[in-house]
Each structure stands twice: as structure tokens, then as C-alpha cells.
Coordinates of C-alpha atoms and ligand atoms in Angstrom, one line a residue:
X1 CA 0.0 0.0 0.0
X2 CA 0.8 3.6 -0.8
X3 CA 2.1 6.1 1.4
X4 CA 1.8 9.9 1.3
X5 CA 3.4 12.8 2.5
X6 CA 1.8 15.6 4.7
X7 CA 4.0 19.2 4.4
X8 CA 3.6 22.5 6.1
X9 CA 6.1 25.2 5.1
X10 CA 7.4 28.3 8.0
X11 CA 9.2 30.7 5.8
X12 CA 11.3 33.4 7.2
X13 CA 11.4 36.7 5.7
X14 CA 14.2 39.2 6.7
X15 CA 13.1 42.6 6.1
X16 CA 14.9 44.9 3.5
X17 CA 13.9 47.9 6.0
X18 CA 16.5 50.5 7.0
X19 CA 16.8 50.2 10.4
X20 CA 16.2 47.2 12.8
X21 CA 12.9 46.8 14.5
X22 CA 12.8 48.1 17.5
X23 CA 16.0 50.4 17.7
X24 CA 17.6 52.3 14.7
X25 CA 21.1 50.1 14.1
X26 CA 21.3 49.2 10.6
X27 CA 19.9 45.8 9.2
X28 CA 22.6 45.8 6.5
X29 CA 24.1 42.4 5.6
X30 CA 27.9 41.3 7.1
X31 CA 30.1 44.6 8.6
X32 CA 32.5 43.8 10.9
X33 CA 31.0 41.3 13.8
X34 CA 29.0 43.3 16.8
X35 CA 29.4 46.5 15.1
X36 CA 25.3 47.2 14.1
X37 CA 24.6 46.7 17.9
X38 CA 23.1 48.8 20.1
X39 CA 22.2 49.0 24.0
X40 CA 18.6 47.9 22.9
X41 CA 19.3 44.5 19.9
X42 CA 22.7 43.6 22.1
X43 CA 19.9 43.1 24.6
X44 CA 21.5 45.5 27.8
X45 CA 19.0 45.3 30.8
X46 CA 16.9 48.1 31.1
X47 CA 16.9 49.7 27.5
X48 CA 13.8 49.9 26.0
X49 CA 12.4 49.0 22.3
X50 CA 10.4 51.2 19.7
X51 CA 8.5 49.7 17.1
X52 CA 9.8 50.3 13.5
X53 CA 6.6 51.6 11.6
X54 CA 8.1 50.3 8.6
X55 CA 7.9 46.8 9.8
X56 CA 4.1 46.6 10.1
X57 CA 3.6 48.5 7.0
X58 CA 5.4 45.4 5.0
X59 CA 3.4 42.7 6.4
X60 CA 0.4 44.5 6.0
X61 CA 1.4 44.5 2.3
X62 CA 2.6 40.9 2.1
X63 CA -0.4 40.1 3.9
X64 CA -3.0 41.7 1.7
X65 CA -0.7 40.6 -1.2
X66 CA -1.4 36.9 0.4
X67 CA -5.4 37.5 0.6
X68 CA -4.8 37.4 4.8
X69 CA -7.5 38.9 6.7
X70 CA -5.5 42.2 9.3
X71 CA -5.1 41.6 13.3
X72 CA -6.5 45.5 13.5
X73 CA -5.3 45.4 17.1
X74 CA -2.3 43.3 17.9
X75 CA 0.5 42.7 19.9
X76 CA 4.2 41.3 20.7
X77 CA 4.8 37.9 22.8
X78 CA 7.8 36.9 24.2
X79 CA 9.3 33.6 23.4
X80 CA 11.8 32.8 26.0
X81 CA 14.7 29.8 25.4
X82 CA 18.0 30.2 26.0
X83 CA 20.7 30.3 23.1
X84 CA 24.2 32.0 22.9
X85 CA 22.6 33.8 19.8
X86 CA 20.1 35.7 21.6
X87 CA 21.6 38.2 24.2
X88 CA 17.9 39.0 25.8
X89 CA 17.2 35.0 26.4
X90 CA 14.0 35.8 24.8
X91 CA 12.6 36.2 21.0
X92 CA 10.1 39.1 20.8
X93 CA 7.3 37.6 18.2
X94 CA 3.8 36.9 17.9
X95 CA 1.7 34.0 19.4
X96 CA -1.5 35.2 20.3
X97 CA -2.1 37.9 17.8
X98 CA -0.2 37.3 14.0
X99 CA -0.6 40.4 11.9
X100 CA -2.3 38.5 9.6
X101 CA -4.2 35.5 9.5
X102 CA -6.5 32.9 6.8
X103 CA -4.7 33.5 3.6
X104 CA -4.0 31.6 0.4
X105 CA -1.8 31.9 -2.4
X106 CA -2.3 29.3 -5.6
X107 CA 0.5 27.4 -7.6
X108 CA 0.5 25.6 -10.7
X109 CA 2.3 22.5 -11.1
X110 CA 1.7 20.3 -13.7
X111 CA -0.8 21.8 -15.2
X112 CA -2.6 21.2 -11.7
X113 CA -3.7 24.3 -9.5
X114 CA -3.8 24.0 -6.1
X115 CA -4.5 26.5 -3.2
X116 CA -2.3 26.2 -0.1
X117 CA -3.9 28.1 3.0
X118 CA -2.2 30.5 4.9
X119 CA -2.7 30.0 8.7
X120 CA -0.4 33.2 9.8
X121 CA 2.1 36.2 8.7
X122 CA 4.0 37.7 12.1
X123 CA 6.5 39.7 12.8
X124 CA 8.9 38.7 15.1
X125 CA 13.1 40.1 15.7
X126 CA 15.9 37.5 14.3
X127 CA 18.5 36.6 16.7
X128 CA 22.8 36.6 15.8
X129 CA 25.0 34.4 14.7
X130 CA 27.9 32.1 16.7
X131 CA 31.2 31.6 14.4
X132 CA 32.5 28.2 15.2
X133 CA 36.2 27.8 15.4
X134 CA 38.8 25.2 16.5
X135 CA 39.3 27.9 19.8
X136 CA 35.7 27.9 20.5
X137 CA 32.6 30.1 19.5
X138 CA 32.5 33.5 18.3
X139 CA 29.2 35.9 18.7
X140 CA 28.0 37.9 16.2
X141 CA 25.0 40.2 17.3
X142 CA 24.8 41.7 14.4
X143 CA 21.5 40.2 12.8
X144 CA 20.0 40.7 16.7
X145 CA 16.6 42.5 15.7
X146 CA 16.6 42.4 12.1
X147 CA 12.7 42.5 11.3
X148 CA 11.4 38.7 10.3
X149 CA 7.8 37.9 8.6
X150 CA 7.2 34.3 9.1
X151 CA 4.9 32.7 7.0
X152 CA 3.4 29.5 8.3
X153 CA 1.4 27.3 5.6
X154 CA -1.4 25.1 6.7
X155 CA 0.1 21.1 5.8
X156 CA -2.0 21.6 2.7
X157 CA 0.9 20.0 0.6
X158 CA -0.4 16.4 0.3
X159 CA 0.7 13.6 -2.0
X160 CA 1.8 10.2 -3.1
X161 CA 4.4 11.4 -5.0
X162 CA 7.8 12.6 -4.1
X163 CA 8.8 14.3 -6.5
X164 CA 5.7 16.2 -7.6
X165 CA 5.7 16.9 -3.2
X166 CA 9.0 18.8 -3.9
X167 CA 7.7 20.1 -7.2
X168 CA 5.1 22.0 -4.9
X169 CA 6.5 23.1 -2.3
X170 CA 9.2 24.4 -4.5
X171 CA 6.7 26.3 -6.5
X172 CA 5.1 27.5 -3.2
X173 CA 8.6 29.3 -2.5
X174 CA 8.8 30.5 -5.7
X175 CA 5.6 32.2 -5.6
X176 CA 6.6 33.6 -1.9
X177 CA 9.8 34.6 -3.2
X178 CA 8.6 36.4 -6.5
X179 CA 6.0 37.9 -4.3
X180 CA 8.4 39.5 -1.8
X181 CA 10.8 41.0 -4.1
X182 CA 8.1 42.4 -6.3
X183 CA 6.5 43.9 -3.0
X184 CA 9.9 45.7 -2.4
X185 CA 10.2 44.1 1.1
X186 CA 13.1 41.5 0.9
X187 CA 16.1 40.7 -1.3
X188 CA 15.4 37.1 -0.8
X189 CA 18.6 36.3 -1.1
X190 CA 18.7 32.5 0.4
X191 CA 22.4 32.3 0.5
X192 CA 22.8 34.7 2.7
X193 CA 19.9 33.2 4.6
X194 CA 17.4 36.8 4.0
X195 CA 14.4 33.9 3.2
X196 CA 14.7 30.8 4.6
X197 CA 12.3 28.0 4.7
X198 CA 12.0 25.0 7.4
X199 CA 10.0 21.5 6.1
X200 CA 7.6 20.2 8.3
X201 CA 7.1 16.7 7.4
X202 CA 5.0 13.8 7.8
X203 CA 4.0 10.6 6.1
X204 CA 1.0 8.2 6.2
X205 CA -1.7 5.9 4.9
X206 CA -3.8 7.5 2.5
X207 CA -7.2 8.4 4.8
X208 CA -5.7 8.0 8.0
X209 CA -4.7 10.3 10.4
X210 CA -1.3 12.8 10.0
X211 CA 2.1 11.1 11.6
X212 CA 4.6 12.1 13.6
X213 CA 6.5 15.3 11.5
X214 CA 9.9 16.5 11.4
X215 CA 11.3 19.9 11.1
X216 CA 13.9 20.1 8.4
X217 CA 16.2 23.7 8.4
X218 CA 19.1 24.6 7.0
X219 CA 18.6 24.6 3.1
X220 CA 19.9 27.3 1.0
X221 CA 18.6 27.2 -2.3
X222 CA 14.8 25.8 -3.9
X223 CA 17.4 23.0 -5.7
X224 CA 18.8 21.9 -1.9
X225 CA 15.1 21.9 -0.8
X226 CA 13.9 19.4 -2.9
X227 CA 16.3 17.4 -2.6
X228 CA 15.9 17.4 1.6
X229 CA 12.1 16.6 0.8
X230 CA 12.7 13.6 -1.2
X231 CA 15.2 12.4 1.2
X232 CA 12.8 13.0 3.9
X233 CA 10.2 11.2 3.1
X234 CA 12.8 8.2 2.0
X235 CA 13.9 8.1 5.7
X236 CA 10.3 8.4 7.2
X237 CA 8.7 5.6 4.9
X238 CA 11.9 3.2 5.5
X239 CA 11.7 3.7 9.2
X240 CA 7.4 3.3 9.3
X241 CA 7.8 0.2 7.0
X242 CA 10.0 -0.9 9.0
X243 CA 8.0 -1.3 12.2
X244 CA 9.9 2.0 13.7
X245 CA 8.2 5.0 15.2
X246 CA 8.8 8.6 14.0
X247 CA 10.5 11.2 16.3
X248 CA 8.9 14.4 16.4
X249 CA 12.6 16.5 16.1
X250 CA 14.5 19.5 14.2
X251 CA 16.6 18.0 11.8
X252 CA 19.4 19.7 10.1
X253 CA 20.4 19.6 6.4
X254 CA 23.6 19.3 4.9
X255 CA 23.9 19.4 1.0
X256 CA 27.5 18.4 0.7
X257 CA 26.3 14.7 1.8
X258 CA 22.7 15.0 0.7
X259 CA 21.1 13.8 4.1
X260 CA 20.2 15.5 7.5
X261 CA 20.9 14.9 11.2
X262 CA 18.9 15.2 14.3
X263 CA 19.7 18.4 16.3
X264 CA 17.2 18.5 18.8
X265 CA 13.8 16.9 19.8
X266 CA 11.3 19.7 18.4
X267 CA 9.6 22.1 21.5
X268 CA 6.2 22.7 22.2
X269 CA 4.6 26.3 23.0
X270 CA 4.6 25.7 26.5
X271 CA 8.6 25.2 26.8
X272 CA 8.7 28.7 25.4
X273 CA 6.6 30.1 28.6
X274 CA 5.5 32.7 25.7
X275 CA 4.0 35.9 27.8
X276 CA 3.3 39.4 26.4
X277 CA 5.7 41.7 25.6
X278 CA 5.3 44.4 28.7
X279 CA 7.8 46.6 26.7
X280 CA 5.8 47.4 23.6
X281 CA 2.5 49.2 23.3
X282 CA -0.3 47.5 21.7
X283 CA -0.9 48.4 18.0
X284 CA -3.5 49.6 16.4
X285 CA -3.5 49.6 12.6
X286 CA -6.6 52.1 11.1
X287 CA -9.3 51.1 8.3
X288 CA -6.9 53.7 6.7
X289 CA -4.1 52.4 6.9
X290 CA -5.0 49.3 5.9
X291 CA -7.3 51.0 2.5
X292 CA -3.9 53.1 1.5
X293 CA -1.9 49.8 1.9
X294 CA -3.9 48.0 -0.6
X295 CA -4.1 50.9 -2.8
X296 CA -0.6 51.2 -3.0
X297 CA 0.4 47.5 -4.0
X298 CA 2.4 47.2 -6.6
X299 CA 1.5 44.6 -9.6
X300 CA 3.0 41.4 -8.5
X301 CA 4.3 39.0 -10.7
X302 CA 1.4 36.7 -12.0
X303 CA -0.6 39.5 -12.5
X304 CA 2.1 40.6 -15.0
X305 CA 2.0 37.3 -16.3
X306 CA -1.3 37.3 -17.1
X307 CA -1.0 40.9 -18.7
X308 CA 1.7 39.9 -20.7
X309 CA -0.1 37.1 -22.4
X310 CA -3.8 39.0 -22.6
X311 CA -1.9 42.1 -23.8
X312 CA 0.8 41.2 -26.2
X313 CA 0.2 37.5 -26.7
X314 CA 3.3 36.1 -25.3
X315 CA 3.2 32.6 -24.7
X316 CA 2.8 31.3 -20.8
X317 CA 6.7 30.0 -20.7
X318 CA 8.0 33.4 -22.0
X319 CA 5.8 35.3 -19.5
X320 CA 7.2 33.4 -16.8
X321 CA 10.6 33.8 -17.8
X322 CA 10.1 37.6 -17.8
X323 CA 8.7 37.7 -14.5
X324 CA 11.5 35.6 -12.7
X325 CA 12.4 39.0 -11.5
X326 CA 11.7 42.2 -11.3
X327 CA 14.3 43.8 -12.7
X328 CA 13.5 41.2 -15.8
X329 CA 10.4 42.5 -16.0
X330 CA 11.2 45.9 -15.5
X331 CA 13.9 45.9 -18.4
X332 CA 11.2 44.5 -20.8
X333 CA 8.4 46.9 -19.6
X334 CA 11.2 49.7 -20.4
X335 CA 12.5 47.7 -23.5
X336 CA 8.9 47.4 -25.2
X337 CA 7.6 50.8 -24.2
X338 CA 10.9 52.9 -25.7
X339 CA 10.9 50.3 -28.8
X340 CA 7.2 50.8 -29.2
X341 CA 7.8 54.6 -29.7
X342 CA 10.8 53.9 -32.4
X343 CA 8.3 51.2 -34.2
X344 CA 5.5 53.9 -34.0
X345 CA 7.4 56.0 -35.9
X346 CA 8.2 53.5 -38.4
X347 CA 4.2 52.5 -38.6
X348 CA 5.0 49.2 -37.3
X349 CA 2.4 48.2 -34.8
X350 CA 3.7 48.6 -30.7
X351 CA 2.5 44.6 -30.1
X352 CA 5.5 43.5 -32.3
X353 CA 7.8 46.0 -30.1
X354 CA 6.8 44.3 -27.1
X355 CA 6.9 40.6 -28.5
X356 CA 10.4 41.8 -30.0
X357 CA 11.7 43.1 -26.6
X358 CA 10.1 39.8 -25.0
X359 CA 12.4 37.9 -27.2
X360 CA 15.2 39.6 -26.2
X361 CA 14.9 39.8 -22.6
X362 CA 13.9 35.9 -22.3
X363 CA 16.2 34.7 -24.8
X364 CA 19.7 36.7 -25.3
X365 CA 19.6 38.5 -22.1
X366 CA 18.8 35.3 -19.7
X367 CA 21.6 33.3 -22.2
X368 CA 24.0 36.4 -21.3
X369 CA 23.2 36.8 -17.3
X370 CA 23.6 33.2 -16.8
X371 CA 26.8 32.5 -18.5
X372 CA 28.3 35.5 -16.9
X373 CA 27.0 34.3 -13.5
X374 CA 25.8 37.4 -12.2
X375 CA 22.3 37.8 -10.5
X376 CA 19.4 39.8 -12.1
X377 CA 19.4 42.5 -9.5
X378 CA 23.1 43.1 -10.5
X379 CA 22.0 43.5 -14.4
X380 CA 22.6 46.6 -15.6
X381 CA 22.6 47.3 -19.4
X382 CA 21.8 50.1 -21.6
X383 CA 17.9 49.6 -22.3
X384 CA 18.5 52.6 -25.3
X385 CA 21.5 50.3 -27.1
X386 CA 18.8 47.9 -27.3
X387 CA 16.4 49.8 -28.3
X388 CA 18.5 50.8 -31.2
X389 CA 19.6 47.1 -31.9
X390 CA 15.5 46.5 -32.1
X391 CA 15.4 49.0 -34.4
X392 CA 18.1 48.0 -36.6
X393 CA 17.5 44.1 -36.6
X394 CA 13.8 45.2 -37.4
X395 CA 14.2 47.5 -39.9
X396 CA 16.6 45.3 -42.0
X397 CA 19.8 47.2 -41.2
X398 CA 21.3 44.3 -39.9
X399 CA 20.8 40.2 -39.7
X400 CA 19.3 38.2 -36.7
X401 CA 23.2 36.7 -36.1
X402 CA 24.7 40.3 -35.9
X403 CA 21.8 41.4 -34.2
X404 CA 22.9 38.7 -31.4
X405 CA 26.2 39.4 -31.8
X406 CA 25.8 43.1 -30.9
X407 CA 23.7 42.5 -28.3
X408 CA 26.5 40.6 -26.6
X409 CA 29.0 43.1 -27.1
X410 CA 26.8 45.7 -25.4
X411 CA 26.1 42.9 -22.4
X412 CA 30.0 42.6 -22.1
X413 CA 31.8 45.5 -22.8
X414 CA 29.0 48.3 -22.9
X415 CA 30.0 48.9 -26.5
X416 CA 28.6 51.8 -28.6
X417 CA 26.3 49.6 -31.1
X418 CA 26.8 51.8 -34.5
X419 CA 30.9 52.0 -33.9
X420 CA 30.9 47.9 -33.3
X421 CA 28.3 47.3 -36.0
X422 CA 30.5 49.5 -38.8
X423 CA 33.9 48.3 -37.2
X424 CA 32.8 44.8 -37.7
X425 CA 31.6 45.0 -41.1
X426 CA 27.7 44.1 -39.6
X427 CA 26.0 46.8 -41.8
X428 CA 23.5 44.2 -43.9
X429 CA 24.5 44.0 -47.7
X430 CA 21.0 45.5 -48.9
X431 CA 22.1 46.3 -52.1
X432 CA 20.7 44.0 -55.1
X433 CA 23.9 44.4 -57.4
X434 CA 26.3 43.3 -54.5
X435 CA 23.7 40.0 -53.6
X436 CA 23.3 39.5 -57.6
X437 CA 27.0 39.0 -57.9
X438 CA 27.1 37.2 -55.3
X439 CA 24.4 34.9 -56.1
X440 CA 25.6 34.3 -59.1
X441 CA 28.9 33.7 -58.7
X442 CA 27.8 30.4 -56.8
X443 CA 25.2 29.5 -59.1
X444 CA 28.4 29.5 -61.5
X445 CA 30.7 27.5 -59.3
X446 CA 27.9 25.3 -58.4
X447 CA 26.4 24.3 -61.8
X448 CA 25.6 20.5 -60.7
X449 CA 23.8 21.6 -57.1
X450 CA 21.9 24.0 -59.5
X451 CA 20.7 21.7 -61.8
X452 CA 19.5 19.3 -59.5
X453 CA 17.4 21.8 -57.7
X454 CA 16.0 22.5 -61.1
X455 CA 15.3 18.8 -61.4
X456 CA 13.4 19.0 -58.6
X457 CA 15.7 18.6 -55.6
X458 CA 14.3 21.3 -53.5
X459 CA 16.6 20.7 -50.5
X460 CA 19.4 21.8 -52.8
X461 CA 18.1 25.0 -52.2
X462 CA 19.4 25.4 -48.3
X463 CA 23.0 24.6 -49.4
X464 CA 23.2 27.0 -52.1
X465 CA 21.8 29.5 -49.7
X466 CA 24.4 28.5 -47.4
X467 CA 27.2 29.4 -49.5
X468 CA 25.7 32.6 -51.0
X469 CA 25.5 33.7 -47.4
X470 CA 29.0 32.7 -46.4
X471 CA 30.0 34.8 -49.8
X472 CA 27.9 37.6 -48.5
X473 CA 30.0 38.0 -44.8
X474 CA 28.3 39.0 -42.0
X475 CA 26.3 41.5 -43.2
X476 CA 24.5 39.4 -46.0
X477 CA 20.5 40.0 -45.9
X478 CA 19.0 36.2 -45.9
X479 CA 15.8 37.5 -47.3
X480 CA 17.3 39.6 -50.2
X481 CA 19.5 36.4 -50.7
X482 CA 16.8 34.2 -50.7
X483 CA 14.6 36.1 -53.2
X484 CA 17.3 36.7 -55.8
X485 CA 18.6 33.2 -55.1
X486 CA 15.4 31.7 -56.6
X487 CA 15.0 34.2 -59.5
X488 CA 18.1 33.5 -60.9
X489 CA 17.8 29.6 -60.2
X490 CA 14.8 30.1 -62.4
X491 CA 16.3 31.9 -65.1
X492 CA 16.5 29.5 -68.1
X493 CA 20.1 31.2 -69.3
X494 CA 21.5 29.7 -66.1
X495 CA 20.6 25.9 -67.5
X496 CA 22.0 26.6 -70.1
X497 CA 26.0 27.7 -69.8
Ligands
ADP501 P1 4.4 24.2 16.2 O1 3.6 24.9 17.1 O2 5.1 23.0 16.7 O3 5.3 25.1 15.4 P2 2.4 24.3 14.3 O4 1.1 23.8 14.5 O5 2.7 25.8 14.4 O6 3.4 23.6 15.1 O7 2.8 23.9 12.8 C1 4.0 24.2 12.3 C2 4.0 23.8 10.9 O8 3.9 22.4 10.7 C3 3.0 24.4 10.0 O9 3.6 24.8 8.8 C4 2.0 23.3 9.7 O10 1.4 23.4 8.4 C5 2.9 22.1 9.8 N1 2.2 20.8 10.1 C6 1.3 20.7 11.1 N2 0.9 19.4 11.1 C7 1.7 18.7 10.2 C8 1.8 17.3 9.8 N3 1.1 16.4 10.4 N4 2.6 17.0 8.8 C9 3.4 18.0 8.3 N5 3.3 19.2 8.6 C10 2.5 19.6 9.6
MG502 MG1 5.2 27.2 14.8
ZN503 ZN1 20.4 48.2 17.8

């Protein structure tokens, strides 16, 4: 008999806000260690914390982003362990009353939508990090109060099949993560551990009820966390059909060997001796506030999608492509818009400048940024050079392989496309003498491909296009080429000699 898995996700969100949230040290990433600290994150006895406004204005964004319903009055909890990390002894977060609460968000994974529920969004403070060396532990407070959403998923992740169980909860992340950076509220960048994600995990009889789950933390990419999954549930289903019992535990992952380790038998609540926050007013967050929030989201990434493909009828895999990012997006929205202006002037219609800059973007660009390994918020490229290479490769002034090439150039070495375009010779070869004498001199050289086409052999045709292009340079104009080509294939004087 079948088994399937049970996931819930909690996704961690550090904030891209200024300051910290409840003191004004910097949330920047690295610095030298314990130098964003102050008497309040370091956690000195007797100073006192100030809400960051900024803090409850982002998860009122992700949350209405994430169809949550808004705690209009809520409040801090304290959640007290004890951890070298966290100077206080205690995390200041949310138990009782989460920001925001009974959202959704859907995913589509192959071809199969599927809702997953929200249960929460709070805010909570982050605690620092210990540097483990050969002489012993190191503290660095600086991430101490760094403003954290966490997201916490219902276990609405359900299936039979391993793989499509990653496939979802990748996509899940994905969504999270597109949503995030398109709402301006975190860099997401899992390396450095801004979003993280922990794997609750169980596995059971179809029908029956959920099993024993494990936490899983520690992955730092969407590849390593499908990859924990699948181990995962491995482990659980050997151990369960092998008579064994499940421990409820926090398990760490390690990539480098592909499987993860017990660190701790998991808490409950209760060993947290939560309490409220005396140190922090209540808050109460206005109609208003709420109302301008909503008004004020940005459009997020599948809404683009779906504009894209209504709009300028770009197919569902290109859309997605240009929404992996927003500064993907944002270079075609610029691309199309400036292009459409140069087509407009050349009474060619604006949908063909976006579906041109759409090309570009999702093809050449994506090709260029990946090989040169650099991320897409690091892109930064002339959008008016390509705007002129659209024009150009558009208006016949130079071939789709130049056009390429050009584009390159400008990816690499920020080149000035007319110089690199007349240096290299790219100019196309327009003029119907040059591709006449050019077309003919092959048909000459090439009597025997040329009478077989005649015969019949259509094929022949590619080859002897081949070489009149080759004849042509760079610059050659396949079109003109191919038009001539076949007029003087036809001419009878040709069978002839
Ligand atoms: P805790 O209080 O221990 O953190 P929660 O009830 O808050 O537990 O749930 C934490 C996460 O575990 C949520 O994401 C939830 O969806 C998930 N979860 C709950 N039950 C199960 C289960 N049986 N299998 C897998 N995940 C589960
Ligand atoms: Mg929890
Ligand atoms: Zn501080």
C-alpha cells in the first residue's frame, strides 16, 4: 500500500527595511562582527524597544498581497529559550495575535492548480549568529533584531508522489519569493539566509490520520530543498515500514552529503513560557491604513503574467521567464515601451515591439546573465542600445546573427552599437547588385547543385543559400538572398551555360 506525504512550510522573511525593528542600528548584511549593535538589539537590561513603523507596513502589504484577513489590534509575545545567539534570552514575536491571519496563495504544477492556506504572517526580531572555530565560538550580534515575517502554511501540501511533493512546495517558494521582491520588502537572497524555509514533514496511509513530522532547516537554495524533501520522506517511509516510530525532532540539512541529522527533539509552545511583551505598546493599525496599503500595491508577478499574455500574446513559458524577477520585467516593460515609440514611428504596430523586446529579454539576455554568472538584480545594461539594436534588426539594417552578436558586445563591454556594428563590417549587404554578384557567382561555381534543384531537388536550395550567405560576410540580408537566389535559379540562361 501507498504512502503519502503531509508538508507544512514556516518561511522566514528578513526585512529589506532601513533600520532594525525596535532600535535604529542598521539591518545591513555582514560589517565587521557586533558593530550594528546597540544597548537595545545587544539586549543590555533596562533599554527599552520602539516599534519600527516600517515593519508593520510590509506585512500589511505581504499580507493583503497573500489575501490574509489584518489583526487590527495586535500585539508582541515573548518567546523565551535560552541560546548564545540571543543576548535577551528571549525572541520578541507573535503567538497570540499574528498580523495577519486565513490566507492563500495558488501554484500551478503540472498543469494542476492548487490552493495552499495560509494559517499566519508575524512579525517577530531574528537573533545573531555564533562563528564556530577550533578555539571555540564566536558571537555575532549583528542580525540581533533584524525585522522577520514568518509565513506559516497550513500542511495543505499532500501527495503520493515525491517528486511532484518537492515540485510544490518548490513552487510555493517560488511564488513567496517572486512575491516578496516584487512587493519591495526583501532581497530574498537564500544564500545569505534573507528567506529561509523549514520542512515540516510527515508521512501516512492514505485516509488516515497525520504522523509524527519532522522539522527540516538549514537549506539554502529551492534546488537543496527538494532534494531534503525527497530524502525525507525516504527516511520516514523506511523507518514506518520498517515497524519504527517517527521522532517528532528538528533536523538539520547538509547538502555536501545529501542527508540530515537530528539536532534537537522539536519544543512545544509551552517550553517557550510565551508571555506578552510588557515593553511594547499594543498596536493599532486604522481602516486607513489598511485601505492606502492595498491601494498602493504594486502589480505582482502573476498579475504581470497574465498581462503579458492578454496584452501582447506572449506565450505562458515566456511570460514566466520575464517575471522571474523584477528587474526582468522591469527591463522589458522599459524595452517594449521605448521600442514601441521607435516602431511607432516606423508604422509598425507597438504589439510587435513588445513581442520583439520579450524575445530579447527571455532569450539573449537570460543566455548572457547566466553564463556571466551574475544575479538579475546586478544586471545593468543600456535599455536605449537595445532599443536601437531592435530597431536595426527590425528594420533590415542588420541580420538576426549580428543582431545577437551586438547584443552581446553591449552585455559585455557596454560597447557603442553603430561603432561595433560599422567596425565589424555588420552593416547588412541590402544592395541588389552586391547579392546579384554574389548569387551568381555560386550558381556559377555550383552548376551540378543548380541543376539538380531544377530537377526538382528542393533541398538543394538550403545549401546553395548557405554558401551565398557565407560569400555575403556577416552582413549578408538572408531574405534579399533568398529572393534573388530563386530568381536567378529560375532563369533559363542559367541551364544553359
Ligand atoms: P508548532 O507549534 O510546533 O510550530 P504548528 O502547529 O505551528 O506547530 O505547525 C508548524 C508547521 O507544521 C505548519 O507549517 C504546519 O502546516 C505544519 N504541520 C502541522 N501538522 C503537520 C503534519 N502532520 N505534517 C506535516 N506538517 C504539519
Ligand atoms: Mg510554529
Ligand atoms: Zn540596535
Amino acid at each position: 500500500m501507498k504512502w503519502e506525504t503531509v508538508i507544512g512550510l514556516e518561511v522566514h522573511a528578513e526585512l529589506s527595511t532601513k533600520s532594525k525593528i525596535f532600535c535604529s542600528c542598521t539591518t545591513a548584511y555582514g560589517g565587521e562582527p557586533n558593530t550594528h549593535v546597540c544597548p537595545v538589539c545587544a539586549g543590555i537590561p533596562g533599554a527599552l524597544p520602539v516599534l519600527n513603523r516600517e515593519v508593520v507596513e510590509y506585512a500589511l502589504r505581504l499580507g493583503l498581497a497573500l489575501n490574509c484577513s489584518i489583526t487590527r489590534q495586535c500585539k508582541f509575545d515573548r518567546k523565551n529559550y535560552f541560546y548564545p545567539d540571543l543576548p535577551k534570552a528571549y525572541q520578541v514575536s507573535q503567538l497570540y495575535t499574528p498580523i495577519c491571519r486565513d490566507g492563500y496563495l495558488e501554484i500551478d504544477v503540472n498543469g494542476r492548480n492548487r490552493k495552499i492556506r495560509i494559517r499566519e504572517i508575524h512579525m517577530e526580531e531574528d537573533a545573531g549568529k555564533l562563528n564556530h572555530s577550533s578555539h571555540g565560538s564566536l558571537m555575532d550580534f549583528n542580525r540581533c533584531g533584524v525585522p522577520l515575517l514568518e509565513i506559516v502554511t497550513h500542511p495543505d501540501f499532500i501527495n503520493e508522489d515525491a517528486a511532484n511533493a518537492a515540485a510544490e512546495v518548490t513552487a510555493c517558494l517560488e511564488k513567496l519569493r517572486e512575491t516578496l521582491l516584487y512587493l519591495d520588502i526583501c532581497d530574498c537572497k537564500m544564500q545569505e539566509g534573507s528567506m529561509r524555509a523549514d520542512i515540516n514533514l510527515s508521512v501516512r496511509r492514505p485516509g488516515e490520520d497525520p504522523g509524527v513530522r519532522t522539522e527540516t532547516k538549514n537549506m539554502n537554495s529551492f534546488k537543496a530543498i527538494g532534494r531534503a524533501i525527497e530524502y525525507e520522506i525516504g527516511r520516514q517511509t523506511e523507518i514506518l515500514e520498517d515497524g519504527g516510530k517517527i521522532v517528532q525532532e528538528t533536523r538539520r540539512w547538509d547538502d555536501d552529503r545529501g542527508t540530515s541529522y537530528g539536532m534537537r527533539s522539536k519544543e512545544n509552545a509551552q517550553d517557550y513560557r510565551y508571555f506578552p511583551e510588557p515593553d511594547l505598546l499594543p498596536i493599532n493599525i486604522s481602516g486607513d491604513w489598511i485601505a492606502q496599503v492595498k491601494e498602493n500595491l504594486p502589480e505582482l508577478a502573476f498579475q504581470k503574467r497574465e498581462r503579458y499574455m492578454r496584452d501582447y500574446g506572449i506565450s505562458a513559458d515566456e511570460a514566466s521567464v520575464l517575471t522571474c524577477h523584477k528587474n526582468i520585467s522591469g527591463l522589458f516593460e522599459t524595452l517594449a515601451q521605448k521600442s514601441g515609440a521607435v516602431f511607432a514611428a516606423n508604422a509598425a504596430s507597438s504589439a510587435n515591439a513588445a513581442v520583439e523586446s520579450a524575445h530579447l529579454v527571455s532569450g539573449e539576455i537570460m543566455r548572457l546573465i547566466k553564463n556571466a554568472n551574475i544575479l538579475p538584480e546586478d544586471l545593468n545594461i543600456s535599455t536605449d542600445k537595445l532599443v536601437t539594436l531592435i530597431g536595426f534588426v527590425t528594420g533590415g539594417k542588420i541580420n538576426r546573427a549580428s543582431y545577437k552578436e551586438t547584443v552581446e558586445a553591449v552585455f559585455t563591454n557596454n560597447v557603442n552599437p553603430e561603432n561595433y556594428i560599422a567596425d565589424k563590417g555588420l552593416m547588412m549587404v541590402s544592395d541588389d547588385k552586391a547579392v546579384t554578384e554574389a548569387v551568381e557567382k555560386i550558381i556559377a561555381k555550383n552548376q551540378d547543385s543548380a541543376a539538380e534543384y531544377r530537377a526538382g531537388k528542393e533541398k538543394i536550395f538550403g545549401f546553395l543559400m548557405g554558401m551565398v550567405m557565407k560569400e555575403l560576410g556577416k552582413g549578408g540580408n538572408p531574405e534579399l538572398a533568398k529572393k534573388i537566389l530563386s530568381i536567378k535559379l529560375k532563369e533559363a540562361n542559367y541551364e544553359k551555360s
